[in-house]
Amino acid sequence: MGATQAARAGALGILTVGDLLAHLPARFEAYDDGLRRVADLRPGEEVTVRVVVDSVTVQPTRRRSLVIVRGRAHDDSGRVVLTWFNQRHLANQLPGGTRLLVRGRVGSGSPRELSVKGHEIVEEHASGGLHTTGLVPVYPASEQMPVRRLRELVALARPLARTVPETVPTWARVRLRRPTQADALVAAHFPRTKDESWRAKSHLALAELLVLQVGLAALRRRATREGRAPRLRGGGALVDQVVGALPFRLTAEQARAVHRISADLAQPVPMRRLLQGEVGSGKTIVAVLAMCRAVEAGSQAAILAPTETLAEQHLRTLDALLGPTGHAPVLLTGRIAAAERERRRMAIATGTAPFVIGTQALLSEGVAFHRLGLVVVDEQHRFGVEQRQALADTAGAAGGEAAHVLYMTATPIPRTLALTDYGDLAVSTLRHRPPGRSPVTTIWLPEQRREEAYETLRAAVRAGHQGYVICPRVAEGEAAEARAATAESERLAAGPLAAVRVGLAHGAQKTEERRGVMAAFAAGEIDVLVATTVVEVGIDVPNATVMVIEGADRFGLAQLHQLRGRVGRGADEGTCILFGEPATPDAEQRLEAIVATTDGFRLAEADLDIRDSGSLLGVRQSGPSDLRVARRRFHKRELAQARRLARWILRDDPALSAPEHAALRAAVTARFASIPRLLDA
């Protein structure tokens, strides 16, 4: 393969022969109906024939964009005309006497004509072909690296499939009645039946998931063995004081999560727990009570937020919850003036600031905690396994002890996703919204019913409520197809919403300007806020009951669910109106799903099916999974088997030092390359 082809293959993630062999077919074309004689061809059939070329000519047409190539060919039973479109080069590549296997559809005219779907040059006594007979693999491809070339490259690499390392130990294969990885890899590319292909992919998925599960299990084991954390066992007075001042009772799910987190914090090993829940399910109060537990045990507690907007929202929440206790949380972000930032850093370093809130800059070199006992990481889905481990290693407490870490996400995670991506974490789940939160109705309207949406907004304002209009863009550009926030706010204020107070918020504004607009909206001084996704998190206005989302097909499903969660946060029912004209089946499925349910866990399953899972070990959140073979929808049984095998293997051979585990150790070490000493006994 030359440098140009190597670059084209690299764009598909194919950098080595191993990558090529791991690039499995997405499906197969079934050309297993046998070879037909020319004399037996019937109009309308799709067939494969073996013929000898007599001549090939280019037939001119009136359209410059259309080139017709006609070939005359024969077998021992008759003659046939072969037709290709826009392949002028074939006139030079297929001289008379060339033996071909041709796949195509038989025309109804005379003489017999075959519209060619695929062809290949073969030797005189060849029994079959790569592109035209049997089960023909269809690979994920590109215009620069077409399927046909990928088939040819895989066929050349086929002998090397026998050298693939056997990561599933022999005893496990025998016990589970599985083939070798080499046999499975060959069968995945060159199956005799579709069932054989399915069984081959099943075993390759098991091998891939085993590597992941062993690595995640080793991470958990290392944290237990090496990590030392402060035992955070306070008397409970601070927790009781905060709970007693709440205007509501904790739900059973919240109380259960608080109990499990408290039990983790009391252990001498670092907690690594994921708290997941619906938008508005009350995760923040659970996290605050965990922070109170840490502070009353003599440690500091910090909330790490991905944006300043969310950090400021947490500051307001903690101010309200901690007010009766006399504690004042400290906010640290890059926006704070240098002198004040230095004063707050000093308070953190001396321990006089037990409750701290900030962005990721909290864990930079310039910030030193007196005794950090707990870190709460909000919107943790921005972090992969390796990023979580780096964060946990960075968040150290005094005396070499590691801080406990609680991760939070409002993007619900299906069980199978949690078992793969989050196998290094314990998981607590809040499935239900607390009492007092109202339901939200979601409607997808066609463009011609736009006035109904504006009347819904106007009616909400007349009733004393507020609303949002969400736009996917900040400003209009030459190629802007979606409505932009700046232009839309001007249009609405001058037209459909002229009678109401319209505000504008977007990420391109100066921080102070944006904060002022949002504060005015929260105070009821703005009726309708036109905004980009800056309101996705960190905004809590219970009086807002209507949201209109423009270009909804441009948003991800999780993002739509998060945006919708900004309404229905009070006692009045919410309405979410979507406008969008999806150009792809995936976009249409997203809109259909968001209309069909408000259950974040069902949406998460749908989202996983539509967009796949993104990067497990990194930060990419959508697109092709970095699992090359395994798919959570299809390989749940293999996932369960991989988890069991990982436990058994590490129980008997913690360092994977046995000869039968050498290939598995190498694969795990390569997969988790950024985490040193992972498999040390």
Short mmCIF file of C-alpha atoms in Angstrom, two decimals, residues 200-638:
data_model
loop_
_atom_site.label_atom_id
_atom_site.label_comp_id
_atom_site.label_asym_id
_atom_site.label_seq_id
_atom_site.Cartn_x
_atom_site.Cartn_y
_atom_site.Cartn_z
CA ALA A 200 -17.69 -14.91 14.93
CA LYS A 201 -18.59 -11.34 15.87
CA SER A 202 -19.98 -12.60 19.18
CA HIS A 203 -16.61 -14.08 20.14
CA LEU A 204 -14.64 -11.05 18.95
CA ALA A 205 -16.97 -8.86 21.00
CA LEU A 206 -16.34 -11.03 24.05
CA ALA A 207 -12.57 -10.72 23.57
CA GLU A 208 -12.82 -6.94 23.22
CA LEU A 209 -15.09 -6.54 26.25
CA LEU A 210 -12.86 -8.80 28.33
CA VAL A 211 -9.92 -6.43 27.79
CA LEU A 212 -12.08 -3.47 28.86
CA GLN A 213 -13.55 -5.23 31.89
CA VAL A 214 -10.17 -6.48 33.13
CA GLY A 215 -8.83 -2.93 32.87
CA LEU A 216 -11.79 -1.41 34.73
CA ALA A 217 -11.65 -4.11 37.41
CA ALA A 218 -7.92 -3.46 37.82
CA LEU A 219 -8.67 0.24 38.26
CA ARG A 220 -11.14 -0.53 41.05
CA ARG A 221 -8.67 -2.92 42.67
CA ARG A 222 -5.84 -0.40 42.50
CA ALA A 223 -7.98 2.29 44.12
CA THR A 224 -8.86 -0.10 46.95
CA ARG A 225 -5.31 -1.38 47.41
CA GLU A 226 -3.26 1.76 46.99
CA GLY A 227 -5.64 4.58 47.77
CA ARG A 228 -5.83 6.01 51.24
CA ALA A 229 -8.60 8.47 51.96
CA PRO A 230 -9.72 10.25 55.12
CA ARG A 231 -12.53 8.54 57.02
CA LEU A 232 -15.23 11.21 56.85
CA ARG A 233 -17.47 10.26 59.77
CA GLY A 234 -19.07 13.34 61.30
CA GLY A 235 -21.73 13.38 63.95
CA GLY A 236 -24.46 14.37 61.50
CA ALA A 237 -25.39 17.70 63.11
CA LEU A 238 -24.62 19.78 60.01
CA VAL A 239 -26.46 17.33 57.75
CA ASP A 240 -29.48 17.35 60.08
CA GLN A 241 -29.47 21.16 60.17
CA VAL A 242 -29.58 21.41 56.36
CA VAL A 243 -32.23 18.69 56.01
CA GLY A 244 -34.35 20.27 58.75
CA ALA A 245 -34.42 23.61 56.91
CA LEU A 246 -35.56 22.11 53.59
CA PRO A 247 -39.09 23.06 52.46
CA PHE A 248 -39.59 19.44 51.32
CA ARG A 249 -38.81 15.92 52.41
CA LEU A 250 -36.13 13.86 50.70
CA THR A 251 -37.49 11.20 48.37
CA ALA A 252 -36.75 7.55 49.16
CA GLU A 253 -34.24 7.51 46.28
CA GLN A 254 -32.46 10.60 47.57
CA ALA A 255 -32.32 9.22 51.13
CA ARG A 256 -30.93 5.92 49.82
CA ALA A 257 -28.24 7.72 47.79
CA VAL A 258 -27.27 9.86 50.81
CA HIS A 259 -26.94 6.73 52.95
CA ARG A 260 -24.72 4.92 50.43
CA ILE A 261 -22.50 7.94 49.87
CA SER A 262 -22.13 8.42 53.64
CA ALA A 263 -21.09 4.78 53.96
CA ASP A 264 -18.48 5.27 51.21
CA LEU A 265 -17.11 8.42 52.85
CA ALA A 266 -16.63 6.56 56.13
CA GLN A 267 -14.22 4.10 54.47
CA PRO A 268 -10.42 4.60 54.34
CA VAL A 269 -10.39 4.00 50.55
CA PRO A 270 -11.35 6.75 48.08
CA MET A 271 -14.98 6.80 47.02
CA ARG A 272 -15.49 6.78 43.26
CA ARG A 273 -19.27 7.01 42.83
CA LEU A 274 -21.49 8.20 39.98
CA LEU A 275 -24.76 9.93 40.94
CA GLN A 276 -27.00 9.94 37.89
CA GLY A 277 -30.54 11.20 37.64
CA GLU A 278 -33.20 12.89 35.61
CA VAL A 279 -33.12 16.62 35.00
CA GLY A 280 -34.62 18.09 38.17
CA SER A 281 -34.44 14.84 40.16
CA GLY A 282 -32.66 16.49 43.10
CA LYS A 283 -29.05 15.41 42.63
CA THR A 284 -27.70 18.70 43.98
CA ILE A 285 -29.19 18.31 47.47
CA VAL A 286 -27.68 14.81 47.68
CA ALA A 287 -24.28 16.24 46.74
CA VAL A 288 -24.62 19.10 49.24
CA LEU A 289 -25.41 16.67 52.05
CA ALA A 290 -22.31 14.66 51.10
CA MET A 291 -20.28 17.87 51.28
CA CYS A 292 -21.76 18.61 54.72
CA ARG A 293 -20.69 15.14 55.85
CA ALA A 294 -17.12 15.88 54.73
CA VAL A 295 -17.00 19.32 56.36
CA GLU A 296 -18.33 18.20 59.73
CA ALA A 297 -15.64 15.48 59.67
CA GLY A 298 -12.97 18.21 59.50
CA SER A 299 -12.29 18.21 55.74
CA GLN A 300 -13.01 20.56 52.87
CA ALA A 301 -15.46 19.83 50.06
CA ALA A 302 -15.42 21.26 46.54
CA ILE A 303 -17.81 21.27 43.56
CA LEU A 304 -16.12 21.21 40.17
CA ALA A 305 -18.31 22.56 37.33
CA PRO A 306 -17.48 22.64 33.59
CA THR A 307 -18.67 26.24 33.08
CA GLU A 308 -18.75 29.48 35.03
CA THR A 309 -22.52 29.66 34.55
CA LEU A 310 -23.05 26.32 36.27
CA ALA A 311 -20.52 27.19 39.00
CA GLU A 312 -22.44 30.40 39.74
CA GLN A 313 -25.73 28.45 39.86
CA HIS A 314 -24.17 26.10 42.42
CA LEU A 315 -23.04 29.12 44.43
CA ARG A 316 -26.62 30.41 44.63
CA THR A 317 -27.90 26.96 45.57
CA LEU A 318 -25.32 26.40 48.31
CA ASP A 319 -25.84 29.92 49.65
CA ALA A 320 -29.53 29.13 50.11
CA LEU A 321 -29.03 25.65 51.57
CA LEU A 322 -26.14 26.54 53.88
CA GLY A 323 -27.57 29.88 55.03
CA PRO A 324 -29.13 28.45 58.23
CA THR A 325 -25.79 26.84 59.17
CA GLY A 326 -23.72 30.02 59.01
CA HIS A 327 -21.37 28.63 56.34
CA ALA A 328 -20.66 30.73 53.23
CA PRO A 329 -19.31 28.89 50.16
CA VAL A 330 -16.37 30.34 48.23
CA LEU A 331 -16.46 30.64 44.44
CA LEU A 332 -13.21 30.48 42.46
CA THR A 333 -13.24 31.04 38.68
CA GLY A 334 -11.05 32.82 36.17
CA ARG A 335 -13.46 35.76 36.03
CA ILE A 336 -12.73 36.91 39.60
CA ALA A 337 -10.36 39.87 39.96
CA ALA A 338 -6.76 38.99 40.83
CA ALA A 339 -6.70 40.47 44.34
CA GLU A 340 -9.97 38.82 45.34
CA ARG A 341 -8.90 35.56 43.75
CA GLU A 342 -5.72 35.58 45.81
CA ARG A 343 -7.72 36.21 49.00
CA ARG A 344 -9.97 33.27 48.23
CA ARG A 345 -7.00 31.04 47.42
CA MET A 346 -5.58 31.89 50.84
CA ALA A 347 -8.87 30.96 52.51
CA ILE A 348 -8.82 27.62 50.66
CA ALA A 349 -5.18 26.98 51.56
CA THR A 350 -5.71 27.70 55.28
CA GLY A 351 -8.95 25.75 55.52
CA THR A 352 -11.09 28.74 56.48
CA ALA A 353 -13.15 28.06 53.34
CA PRO A 354 -14.60 24.58 53.92
CA PHE A 355 -17.11 24.77 51.03
CA VAL A 356 -15.54 25.63 47.64
CA ILE A 357 -17.08 25.93 44.16
CA GLY A 358 -15.22 26.45 40.90
CA THR A 359 -14.32 25.36 37.41
CA GLN A 360 -11.55 22.90 36.60
CA ALA A 361 -9.04 25.61 37.48
CA LEU A 362 -9.65 24.55 41.09
CA LEU A 363 -7.27 21.66 40.54
CA SER A 364 -4.54 23.72 38.90
CA GLU A 365 -1.11 24.30 40.40
CA GLY A 366 -2.05 27.68 41.81
CA VAL A 367 -4.70 26.29 44.18
CA ALA A 368 -3.75 24.35 47.32
CA PHE A 369 -6.34 22.90 49.70
CA HIS A 370 -5.73 22.63 53.42
CA ARG A 371 -7.48 19.23 53.64
CA LEU A 372 -9.59 18.31 50.65
CA GLY A 373 -11.82 15.40 51.55
CA LEU A 374 -14.48 15.37 48.82
CA VAL A 375 -14.69 16.58 45.22
CA VAL A 376 -18.09 16.68 43.49
CA VAL A 377 -17.71 16.71 39.69
CA ASP A 378 -20.84 17.98 37.93
CA GLU A 379 -21.71 17.18 34.33
CA GLN A 380 -19.10 14.42 34.53
CA HIS A 381 -20.06 13.01 31.08
CA ARG A 382 -17.39 15.38 29.74
CA PHE A 383 -14.79 13.07 31.28
CA GLY A 384 -13.78 9.58 30.08
CA VAL A 385 -12.21 6.80 32.16
CA GLU A 386 -8.69 8.17 31.79
CA GLN A 387 -9.79 11.73 32.57
CA ARG A 388 -11.63 10.51 35.68
CA GLN A 389 -8.51 8.68 36.85
CA ALA A 390 -6.33 11.75 36.27
CA LEU A 391 -8.79 13.88 38.20
CA ALA A 392 -8.90 11.41 41.08
CA ASP A 393 -5.09 11.32 41.18
CA THR A 394 -4.93 15.13 41.18
CA ALA A 395 -7.56 15.64 43.88
CA GLY A 396 -5.26 14.73 46.77
CA ALA A 397 -5.89 15.52 50.40
CA ALA A 398 -3.28 16.31 53.04
CA GLY A 399 -0.79 13.66 54.17
CA GLY A 400 -0.79 11.86 50.82
CA GLU A 401 -4.42 10.85 51.15
CA ALA A 402 -6.69 10.96 48.12
CA ALA A 403 -9.96 12.82 48.13
CA HIS A 404 -13.26 11.01 47.75
CA VAL A 405 -14.88 11.82 44.38
CA LEU A 406 -18.60 11.99 43.58
CA TYR A 407 -19.45 12.37 39.89
CA MET A 408 -22.86 13.73 38.86
CA THR A 409 -24.64 13.57 35.53
CA ALA A 410 -28.07 14.63 34.36
CA THR A 411 -27.59 12.50 31.25
CA PRO A 412 -29.08 9.17 32.37
CA ILE A 413 -27.00 6.13 31.54
CA PRO A 414 -28.48 2.78 30.45
CA ARG A 415 -27.37 -0.20 32.51
CA THR A 416 -25.34 -1.76 29.71
CA LEU A 417 -23.58 1.54 29.07
CA ALA A 418 -22.83 1.93 32.78
CA LEU A 419 -21.32 -1.56 32.94
CA THR A 420 -18.90 -0.79 30.12
CA ASP A 421 -18.07 2.92 30.31
CA TYR A 422 -18.45 3.29 34.07
CA GLY A 423 -17.26 -0.06 35.36
CA ASP A 424 -14.68 1.77 37.46
CA LEU A 425 -17.42 3.55 39.43
CA ALA A 426 -20.19 2.61 41.86
CA VAL A 427 -23.52 4.00 40.62
CA SER A 428 -26.45 5.62 42.46
CA THR A 429 -29.55 6.47 40.45
CA LEU A 430 -32.39 8.98 40.96
CA ARG A 431 -35.12 8.01 38.52
CA HIS A 432 -37.97 10.23 39.71
CA ARG A 433 -38.47 13.95 40.11
CA PRO A 434 -39.36 15.20 43.58
CA PRO A 435 -43.01 16.11 44.35
CA GLY A 436 -43.98 19.57 43.14
CA ARG A 437 -42.30 19.32 39.74
CA SER A 438 -44.85 19.50 36.92
CA PRO A 439 -44.92 17.45 33.72
CA VAL A 440 -43.74 18.87 30.39
CA THR A 441 -45.61 18.31 27.12
CA THR A 442 -43.42 18.21 24.00
CA ILE A 443 -44.79 19.07 20.54
CA TRP A 444 -43.06 18.94 17.14
CA LEU A 445 -44.79 21.52 14.93
CA PRO A 446 -44.49 22.04 11.16
CA GLU A 447 -43.42 25.47 9.96
CA GLN A 448 -46.94 26.46 8.91
CA ARG A 449 -48.11 26.25 12.55
CA ARG A 450 -45.47 28.67 13.84
CA GLU A 451 -48.07 31.25 14.91
CA GLU A 452 -49.48 28.68 17.38
CA ALA A 453 -46.12 28.58 19.13
CA TYR A 454 -46.01 32.37 19.46
CA GLU A 455 -49.55 32.45 20.81
CA THR A 456 -48.55 29.84 23.41
CA LEU A 457 -45.69 32.12 24.49
CA ARG A 458 -47.95 35.18 24.60
CA ALA A 459 -50.59 33.30 26.59
CA ALA A 460 -47.98 32.17 29.12
CA VAL A 461 -46.82 35.78 29.59
CA ARG A 462 -50.41 36.99 29.99
CA ALA A 463 -50.80 34.36 32.73
CA GLY A 464 -47.77 35.78 34.54
CA HIS A 465 -45.25 33.18 33.34
CA GLN A 466 -42.11 33.33 31.22
CA GLY A 467 -40.62 31.42 28.30
CA TYR A 468 -37.52 30.64 26.26
CA VAL A 469 -36.75 30.63 22.54
CA ILE A 470 -33.63 28.52 21.91
CA CYS A 471 -31.59 29.00 18.74
CA PRO A 472 -28.72 26.80 17.53
CA ARG A 473 -26.65 29.77 16.29
CA VAL A 474 -25.50 33.08 17.78
CA ALA A 475 -25.49 35.25 14.65
CA GLU A 476 -26.56 35.01 11.03
CA GLY A 477 -23.87 34.15 8.51
CA GLU A 478 -23.82 33.74 4.78
CA ALA A 479 -24.38 29.99 5.07
CA ALA A 480 -26.64 30.08 8.13
CA GLU A 481 -29.65 27.86 7.58
CA ALA A 482 -30.92 27.85 11.15
CA ARG A 483 -32.43 30.81 12.94
CA ALA A 484 -29.79 32.80 14.82
CA ALA A 485 -30.28 34.15 18.33
CA THR A 486 -29.36 37.78 17.65
CA ALA A 487 -31.50 38.14 14.52
CA GLU A 488 -34.34 36.14 16.04
CA SER A 489 -34.51 38.29 19.18
CA GLU A 490 -34.77 41.42 17.02
CA ARG A 491 -37.41 39.86 14.76
CA LEU A 492 -39.54 38.61 17.66
CA ALA A 493 -39.28 41.88 19.61
CA ALA A 494 -40.43 43.83 16.53
CA GLY A 495 -43.10 41.37 15.44
CA PRO A 496 -44.79 38.34 17.06
CA LEU A 497 -43.64 39.22 20.60
CA ALA A 498 -43.76 43.02 20.34
CA ALA A 499 -46.07 43.21 23.36
CA VAL A 500 -43.70 41.37 25.72
CA ARG A 501 -40.22 42.04 27.11
CA VAL A 502 -37.63 40.07 25.08
CA GLY A 503 -34.06 39.46 26.25
CA LEU A 504 -31.01 37.91 24.57
CA ALA A 505 -28.32 35.63 26.01
CA HIS A 506 -25.55 33.81 24.18
CA GLY A 507 -21.99 32.64 24.66
CA ALA A 508 -20.42 35.41 22.57
CA GLN A 509 -21.57 38.10 25.02
CA LYS A 510 -19.24 39.41 27.68
CA THR A 511 -19.65 37.48 30.90
CA GLU A 512 -21.05 40.43 32.85
CA GLU A 513 -23.57 41.24 30.13
CA ARG A 514 -24.77 37.65 29.92
CA ARG A 515 -24.99 37.30 33.70
CA GLY A 516 -27.00 40.52 33.87
CA VAL A 517 -29.51 39.29 31.29
CA MET A 518 -29.95 35.96 33.04
CA ALA A 519 -30.34 37.65 36.41
CA ALA A 520 -33.02 39.93 34.95
CA PHE A 521 -34.83 36.90 33.53
CA ALA A 522 -34.65 35.11 36.88
CA ALA A 523 -36.03 38.24 38.57
CA GLY A 524 -39.00 38.36 36.21
CA GLU A 525 -37.84 41.53 34.43
CA ILE A 526 -37.69 39.69 31.06
CA ASP A 527 -40.70 37.75 29.76
CA VAL A 528 -39.11 35.74 26.94
CA LEU A 529 -35.41 34.93 26.79
CA VAL A 530 -33.98 34.25 23.33
CA ALA A 531 -30.83 32.24 23.89
CA THR A 532 -28.39 29.66 22.63
CA THR A 533 -27.49 26.59 24.67
CA VAL A 534 -25.94 28.74 27.41
CA VAL A 535 -29.18 27.98 29.30
CA GLU A 536 -28.71 24.20 29.00
CA VAL A 537 -27.41 23.91 32.56
CA GLY A 538 -27.15 26.21 35.56
CA ILE A 539 -30.47 28.01 34.99
CA ASP A 540 -33.36 27.49 37.40
CA VAL A 541 -36.39 29.73 36.80
CA PRO A 542 -39.51 27.94 38.12
CA ASN A 543 -41.77 30.60 36.58
CA ALA A 544 -40.70 29.63 33.02
CA THR A 545 -43.32 27.32 31.52
CA VAL A 546 -42.81 27.45 27.72
CA MET A 547 -39.78 26.69 25.58
CA VAL A 548 -39.57 26.97 21.79
CA ILE A 549 -36.53 25.26 20.24
CA GLU A 550 -35.58 26.36 16.73
CA GLY A 551 -33.63 23.95 14.51
CA ALA A 552 -34.29 21.15 17.00
CA ASP A 553 -32.97 18.59 14.52
CA ARG A 554 -29.51 20.15 14.99
CA PHE A 555 -29.32 19.24 18.67
CA GLY A 556 -28.40 15.92 20.23
CA LEU A 557 -31.06 13.98 22.12
CA ALA A 558 -29.41 14.45 25.52
CA GLN A 559 -29.09 18.18 24.83
CA LEU A 560 -32.75 18.46 23.87
CA HIS A 561 -33.69 16.68 27.12
CA GLN A 562 -31.48 19.04 29.12
CA LEU A 563 -32.96 22.11 27.44
CA ARG A 564 -36.51 20.87 27.98
CA GLY A 565 -35.65 20.45 31.66
CA ARG A 566 -35.49 24.26 32.01
CA VAL A 567 -39.32 24.41 32.00
CA GLY A 568 -41.77 22.64 34.29
CA ARG A 569 -39.51 23.31 37.28
CA GLY A 570 -42.33 24.82 39.33
CA ALA A 571 -45.95 24.01 40.13
CA ASP A 572 -47.25 24.83 36.63
CA GLU A 573 -47.11 22.45 33.70
CA GLY A 574 -44.51 23.09 31.01
CA THR A 575 -44.68 23.04 27.22
CA CYS A 576 -41.75 22.43 24.87
CA ILE A 577 -42.33 23.21 21.18
CA LEU A 578 -39.88 21.94 18.56
CA PHE A 579 -39.31 23.32 15.08
CA GLY A 580 -37.06 21.35 12.78
CA GLU A 581 -36.88 19.78 9.34
CA PRO A 582 -34.52 16.80 9.77
CA ALA A 583 -32.41 16.01 6.75
CA THR A 584 -31.28 12.59 7.99
CA PRO A 585 -33.06 9.55 9.46
CA ASP A 586 -31.01 9.94 12.68
CA ALA A 587 -32.23 13.52 13.18
CA GLU A 588 -35.83 12.44 12.57
CA GLN A 589 -35.48 9.61 15.09
CA ARG A 590 -34.19 12.06 17.70
CA LEU A 591 -37.20 14.34 17.35
CA GLU A 592 -39.62 11.43 17.40
CA ALA A 593 -37.98 10.10 20.57
CA ILE A 594 -38.01 13.42 22.46
CA VAL A 595 -41.70 13.87 21.66
CA ALA A 596 -42.57 10.32 22.67
CA THR A 597 -41.22 10.35 26.24
CA THR A 598 -39.89 12.51 29.07
CA ASP A 599 -38.16 9.48 30.63
CA GLY A 600 -34.47 10.30 30.46
CA PHE A 601 -33.46 6.65 30.76
CA ARG A 602 -35.56 5.62 27.77
CA LEU A 603 -34.12 8.57 25.87
CA ALA A 604 -30.61 7.50 26.83
CA GLU A 605 -31.24 4.04 25.37
CA ALA A 606 -32.62 5.62 22.20
CA ASP A 607 -29.69 8.02 22.02
CA LEU A 608 -27.23 5.15 22.39
CA ASP A 609 -28.95 3.30 19.53
CA ILE A 610 -28.96 6.36 17.27
CA ARG A 611 -25.54 7.91 17.80
CA ASP A 612 -23.50 5.09 19.32
CA SER A 613 -21.44 5.68 22.42
CA GLY A 614 -18.47 7.81 21.50
CA SER A 615 -15.17 7.34 23.26
CA LEU A 616 -15.09 5.20 26.38
CA LEU A 617 -11.59 6.06 27.54
CA GLY A 618 -11.47 9.61 26.23
CA VAL A 619 -13.80 12.59 26.07
CA ARG A 620 -15.56 12.14 22.71
CA GLN A 621 -19.29 11.90 23.42
CA SER A 622 -20.77 10.76 20.12
CA GLY A 623 -19.97 9.05 16.87
CA PRO A 624 -18.42 5.64 16.35
CA SER A 625 -17.56 3.83 19.54
CA ASP A 626 -13.92 3.05 20.26
CA LEU A 627 -15.16 -0.50 20.77
CA ARG A 628 -14.33 -1.92 17.36
CA VAL A 629 -16.67 -4.90 17.47
CA ALA A 630 -18.91 -4.93 20.55
CA ARG A 631 -22.26 -3.14 20.40
CA ARG A 632 -24.28 -2.81 23.61
CA ARG A 633 -27.58 -3.45 21.84
CA PHE A 634 -26.42 -6.81 20.51
CA HIS A 635 -23.76 -8.07 22.92
CA LYS A 636 -25.30 -7.89 26.41
CA ARG A 637 -24.66 -11.60 26.96
CA GLU A 638 -21.01 -11.17 25.99
#
